[in-house]
Short mmCIF file of C-alpha atoms in Angstrom, two decimals:
data_model
loop_
_atom_site.label_atom_id
_atom_site.label_comp_id
_atom_site.label_asym_id
_atom_site.label_seq_id
_atom_site.Cartn_x
_atom_site.Cartn_y
_atom_site.Cartn_z
CA UNK A 1 12.54 -16.52 -2.28
CA UNK A 2 10.55 -15.87 0.95
CA UNK A 3 9.58 -12.37 -0.32
CA UNK A 4 8.90 -9.97 2.69
CA UNK A 5 8.71 -11.54 6.15
CA UNK A 6 7.46 -10.05 9.20
CA UNK A 7 7.43 -11.06 12.78
CA UNK A 8 5.47 -11.36 15.01
CA UNK A 9 2.06 -11.86 13.34
CA UNK A 10 0.23 -10.73 16.43
CA UNK A 11 1.28 -8.73 19.59
CA UNK A 12 -0.38 -7.32 22.60
CA UNK A 13 1.27 -4.55 24.60
CA UNK A 14 0.46 -2.63 27.63
CA UNK A 15 0.69 1.32 27.46
CA UNK A 16 4.34 2.37 27.88
CA UNK A 17 5.99 -0.86 26.80
CA UNK A 18 8.33 -0.87 23.98
CA UNK A 19 8.96 -3.32 21.30
CA UNK A 20 10.54 -4.07 17.88
CA UNK A 21 8.70 -5.34 14.74
CA UNK A 22 10.94 -7.17 12.55
CA UNK A 23 10.98 -7.06 8.71
CA UNK A 24 13.21 -8.84 6.31
CA UNK A 25 13.32 -9.27 2.67
CA UNK A 26 15.42 -11.73 0.55
CA UNK A 27 15.07 -10.04 -2.90
CA UNK A 28 18.06 -7.51 -2.51
CA UNK A 29 15.75 -4.65 -2.73
CA UNK A 30 17.16 -1.14 -1.91
CA UNK A 31 13.97 0.44 -0.96
CA UNK A 32 11.86 -0.57 2.16
CA UNK A 33 8.95 1.11 4.06
CA UNK A 34 6.77 0.80 7.01
CA UNK A 35 2.96 1.58 6.87
CA UNK A 36 0.24 1.31 9.36
CA UNK A 37 -3.44 0.54 8.62
CA UNK A 38 -6.03 1.54 11.07
CA UNK A 39 -9.56 -0.18 10.85
CA UNK A 40 -11.48 0.85 7.62
CA UNK A 41 -8.77 3.13 6.37
CA UNK A 42 -5.89 2.93 3.78
CA UNK A 43 -2.30 2.61 4.75
CA UNK A 44 -0.25 5.49 5.94
CA UNK A 45 3.58 5.69 5.54
CA UNK A 46 5.52 5.75 8.85
CA UNK A 47 9.17 5.58 7.75
CA UNK A 48 11.06 4.52 4.62
CA UNK A 49 14.63 3.70 3.57
CA UNK A 50 16.27 4.03 0.35
CA UNK A 51 19.28 1.88 1.18
CA UNK A 52 21.47 0.59 3.94
CA UNK A 53 22.10 3.54 6.49
CA UNK A 54 19.58 5.82 5.00
CA UNK A 55 16.09 6.36 6.52
CA UNK A 56 13.66 9.17 6.45
CA UNK A 57 10.12 9.98 7.83
CA UNK A 58 6.89 9.44 6.27
CA UNK A 59 3.49 10.83 7.06
CA UNK A 60 2.88 9.45 10.67
CA UNK A 61 6.60 9.00 12.11
CA UNK A 62 5.85 10.07 15.85
CA UNK A 63 6.48 7.34 18.30
CA UNK A 64 8.44 5.13 15.95
CA UNK A 65 12.09 4.70 15.18
CA UNK A 66 13.84 2.84 12.35
CA UNK A 67 17.26 1.85 11.30
CA UNK A 68 18.72 0.14 8.25
CA UNK A 69 21.95 -1.64 9.03
CA UNK A 70 21.70 -4.18 6.25
CA UNK A 71 19.91 -4.36 2.87
CA UNK A 72 17.76 -7.17 4.13
CA UNK A 73 16.51 -5.91 7.44
CA UNK A 74 14.35 -2.87 8.41
CA UNK A 75 13.06 -3.05 12.01
CA UNK A 76 10.44 -0.77 13.35
CA UNK A 77 10.83 0.21 17.04
CA UNK A 78 7.88 1.38 19.23
CA UNK A 79 9.49 3.49 21.94
CA UNK A 80 6.60 3.76 24.42
CA UNK A 81 3.39 2.13 23.17
CA UNK A 82 0.21 4.05 23.31
CA UNK A 83 -3.43 2.83 22.50
CA UNK A 84 -3.42 5.05 19.49
CA UNK A 85 -0.76 2.76 17.94
CA UNK A 86 -3.22 -0.15 17.86
CA UNK A 87 -3.07 -1.03 14.21
CA UNK A 88 -1.90 -3.42 11.56
CA UNK A 89 1.63 -2.73 10.49
CA UNK A 90 2.84 -3.59 7.07
CA UNK A 91 6.38 -3.70 5.81
CA UNK A 92 7.12 -3.46 2.17
CA UNK A 93 10.13 -3.39 -0.30
CA UNK A 94 10.45 -2.44 -3.85
CA UNK A 95 13.26 -3.26 -6.31
CA UNK A 96 14.94 -1.13 -8.90
CA UNK A 97 15.15 -1.41 -12.65
CA UNK A 98 12.05 -2.52 -14.43
CA UNK A 99 10.28 -3.54 -11.30
CA UNK A 100 10.67 -0.24 -9.31
CA UNK A 101 6.91 0.23 -9.47
CA UNK A 102 5.92 -2.77 -7.78
CA UNK A 103 5.81 -2.94 -3.95
CA UNK A 104 6.08 -6.44 -2.22
CA UNK A 105 4.22 -6.34 1.02
CA UNK A 106 4.80 -8.50 4.08
CA UNK A 107 1.76 -10.30 5.61
CA UNK A 108 1.34 -7.70 8.47
CA UNK A 109 1.67 -7.54 12.21
CA UNK A 110 -1.54 -6.82 14.15
CA UNK A 111 -0.71 -4.85 17.39
CA UNK A 112 -2.92 -4.12 20.10
CA UNK A 113 -1.96 -1.61 22.87
CA UNK A 114 -3.98 -1.86 26.09
CA UNK B 1 1.10 17.16 -0.51
CA UNK B 2 -0.61 14.65 -2.71
CA UNK B 3 -4.02 13.23 -1.83
CA UNK B 4 -5.99 10.41 -3.08
CA UNK B 5 -9.84 10.14 -2.84
CA UNK B 6 -11.98 7.17 -3.38
CA UNK B 7 -15.54 8.11 -3.10
CA UNK B 8 -17.32 4.63 -3.23
CA UNK B 9 -17.14 3.14 0.37
CA UNK B 10 -18.69 -0.18 -0.94
CA UNK B 11 -20.18 -1.74 -4.10
CA UNK B 12 -22.05 -4.83 -5.13
CA UNK B 13 -21.35 -6.41 -8.48
CA UNK B 14 -22.94 -9.48 -10.13
CA UNK B 15 -20.64 -12.21 -11.09
CA UNK B 16 -19.21 -12.10 -14.63
CA UNK B 17 -20.04 -8.38 -14.90
CA UNK B 18 -17.52 -5.57 -15.12
CA UNK B 19 -17.13 -3.07 -12.41
CA UNK B 20 -15.44 0.31 -12.23
CA UNK B 21 -13.74 1.65 -9.06
CA UNK B 22 -13.30 5.44 -8.99
CA UNK B 23 -10.11 7.05 -7.91
CA UNK B 24 -9.16 10.83 -8.19
CA UNK B 25 -5.90 12.26 -7.14
CA UNK B 26 -4.48 15.76 -6.37
CA UNK B 27 -0.86 16.70 -6.95
CA UNK B 28 0.91 19.70 -8.60
CA UNK B 29 3.73 17.41 -9.73
CA UNK B 30 4.08 16.30 -13.35
CA UNK B 31 5.89 13.03 -12.62
CA UNK B 32 3.98 10.56 -10.43
CA UNK B 33 2.79 6.77 -10.46
CA UNK B 34 -0.66 5.43 -9.76
CA UNK B 35 -1.30 2.06 -8.34
CA UNK B 36 -4.16 -0.30 -7.49
CA UNK B 37 -3.92 -2.75 -4.70
CA UNK B 38 -6.29 -5.55 -3.57
CA UNK B 39 -6.81 -6.56 0.09
CA UNK B 40 -8.88 -9.73 0.59
CA UNK B 41 -10.42 -10.57 3.92
CA UNK B 42 -7.04 -12.31 4.77
CA UNK B 43 -5.31 -9.04 4.90
CA UNK B 44 -2.35 -9.29 2.57
CA UNK B 45 -1.84 -6.46 0.10
CA UNK B 46 -1.76 -7.61 -3.53
CA UNK B 47 -0.38 -5.46 -6.27
CA UNK B 48 -2.81 -5.20 -9.20
CA UNK B 49 -1.65 -2.60 -11.71
CA UNK B 50 0.48 0.55 -12.22
CA UNK B 51 0.20 3.58 -14.40
CA UNK B 52 3.06 6.18 -14.93
CA UNK B 53 1.88 9.73 -15.43
CA UNK B 54 3.86 9.92 -18.70
CA UNK B 55 2.52 6.63 -19.92
CA UNK B 56 0.43 7.42 -23.11
CA UNK B 57 -1.55 4.19 -23.00
CA UNK B 58 -3.78 2.79 -20.26
CA UNK B 59 -2.36 0.16 -18.31
CA UNK B 60 -3.78 -3.49 -18.45
CA UNK B 61 -3.02 -6.58 -16.62
CA UNK B 62 -5.24 -9.50 -17.39
CA UNK B 63 -8.73 -8.66 -16.23
CA UNK B 64 -7.55 -5.41 -14.73
CA UNK B 65 -7.31 -2.27 -16.71
CA UNK B 66 -6.60 1.36 -15.48
CA UNK B 67 -8.73 4.19 -17.13
CA UNK B 68 -6.28 7.11 -16.81
CA UNK B 69 -7.65 10.51 -17.52
CA UNK B 70 -4.85 12.91 -16.69
CA UNK B 71 -6.74 16.10 -17.15
CA UNK B 72 -9.40 15.06 -14.86
CA UNK B 73 -6.77 13.58 -12.40
CA UNK B 74 -8.54 10.30 -12.27
CA UNK B 75 -7.28 6.68 -12.34
CA UNK B 76 -10.23 4.30 -12.30
CA UNK B 77 -9.83 0.66 -12.07
CA UNK B 78 -12.02 -1.61 -14.28
CA UNK B 79 -12.36 -5.25 -13.41
CA UNK B 80 -13.84 -7.24 -16.29
CA UNK B 81 -15.75 -10.50 -15.84
CA UNK B 82 -15.91 -10.30 -12.12
CA UNK B 83 -15.32 -13.48 -10.08
CA UNK B 84 -16.28 -14.58 -6.62
CA UNK B 85 -12.64 -14.24 -5.60
CA UNK B 86 -12.64 -10.40 -6.54
CA UNK B 87 -14.57 -9.80 -3.33
CA UNK B 88 -11.96 -7.67 -1.35
CA UNK B 89 -11.07 -4.05 -0.40
CA UNK B 90 -9.36 -2.19 -3.25
CA UNK B 91 -6.95 0.73 -2.68
CA UNK B 92 -5.78 3.41 -5.07
CA UNK B 93 -2.36 4.76 -4.26
CA UNK B 94 0.00 7.25 -5.70
CA UNK B 95 3.79 8.11 -5.44
CA UNK B 96 5.51 11.18 -6.46
CA UNK B 97 8.26 10.64 -9.10
CA UNK B 98 8.46 7.41 -11.10
CA UNK B 99 11.13 5.81 -8.92
CA UNK B 100 9.63 6.55 -5.43
CA UNK B 101 7.66 3.26 -5.25
CA UNK B 102 8.49 3.00 -1.49
CA UNK B 103 6.50 6.12 -0.62
CA UNK B 104 2.91 5.43 -1.30
CA UNK B 105 -0.08 7.71 -0.39
CA UNK B 106 -3.28 5.53 -0.18
CA UNK B 107 -7.08 6.39 -0.54
CA UNK B 108 -9.54 5.14 1.97
CA UNK B 109 -10.51 2.08 -0.12
CA UNK B 110 -13.51 0.76 -1.79
CA UNK B 111 -15.10 -2.72 -0.66
CA UNK B 112 -16.32 -4.80 -3.50
CA UNK B 113 -18.64 -7.77 -2.94
CA UNK B 114 -19.30 -10.09 -5.91
CA UNK B 115 -22.64 -11.74 -5.97
CA UNK B 116 -23.19 -15.11 -7.42
#
């Protein structure tokens, strides 16, 4: 299993540009989430999904869109990038049953918006 | 809304000694889960330990143990026999309801530096 994969690892955008951060997992997990981590801080929840076709907002959803057309993929779209969105973005998935309490995190995408 | 507080921004610990990282939480819910994660300088998030609010015994995972004091709303992480590889940021997190592991609220973190 590759676990949770994220692409790209690094990205530089200009203000106003849009882009999609990719996230995929091969563990057949129902639950997936996106977090952002600003320098010196903990992670904050952007959006999450409890299954294909079902998404909801987290703590800091403004400026981001998500969709979940398959169990495996959960892309995060930046609609019009702003310098305030400079951050490290983590995708995570969690399984059900006895492993529901363990999140598997991807390696992160470091985004800089100029 | 729930809140997690980690009051220790940074700590030094001598190799082979134990260290306790403080975490307090605030929620009015009865059902919740508490987590600790390690983030080394490479940046990845590593799951360490989990405690459910209804668990009667403190969770343990190898050298990690969680000192859960429900009445005080604290969930301190104890790392025994510290190793140089334990140098990292440590985050406490919680989720409301046992099955909501995909919706975590994180504290601000504690940086641990292990001295040889």
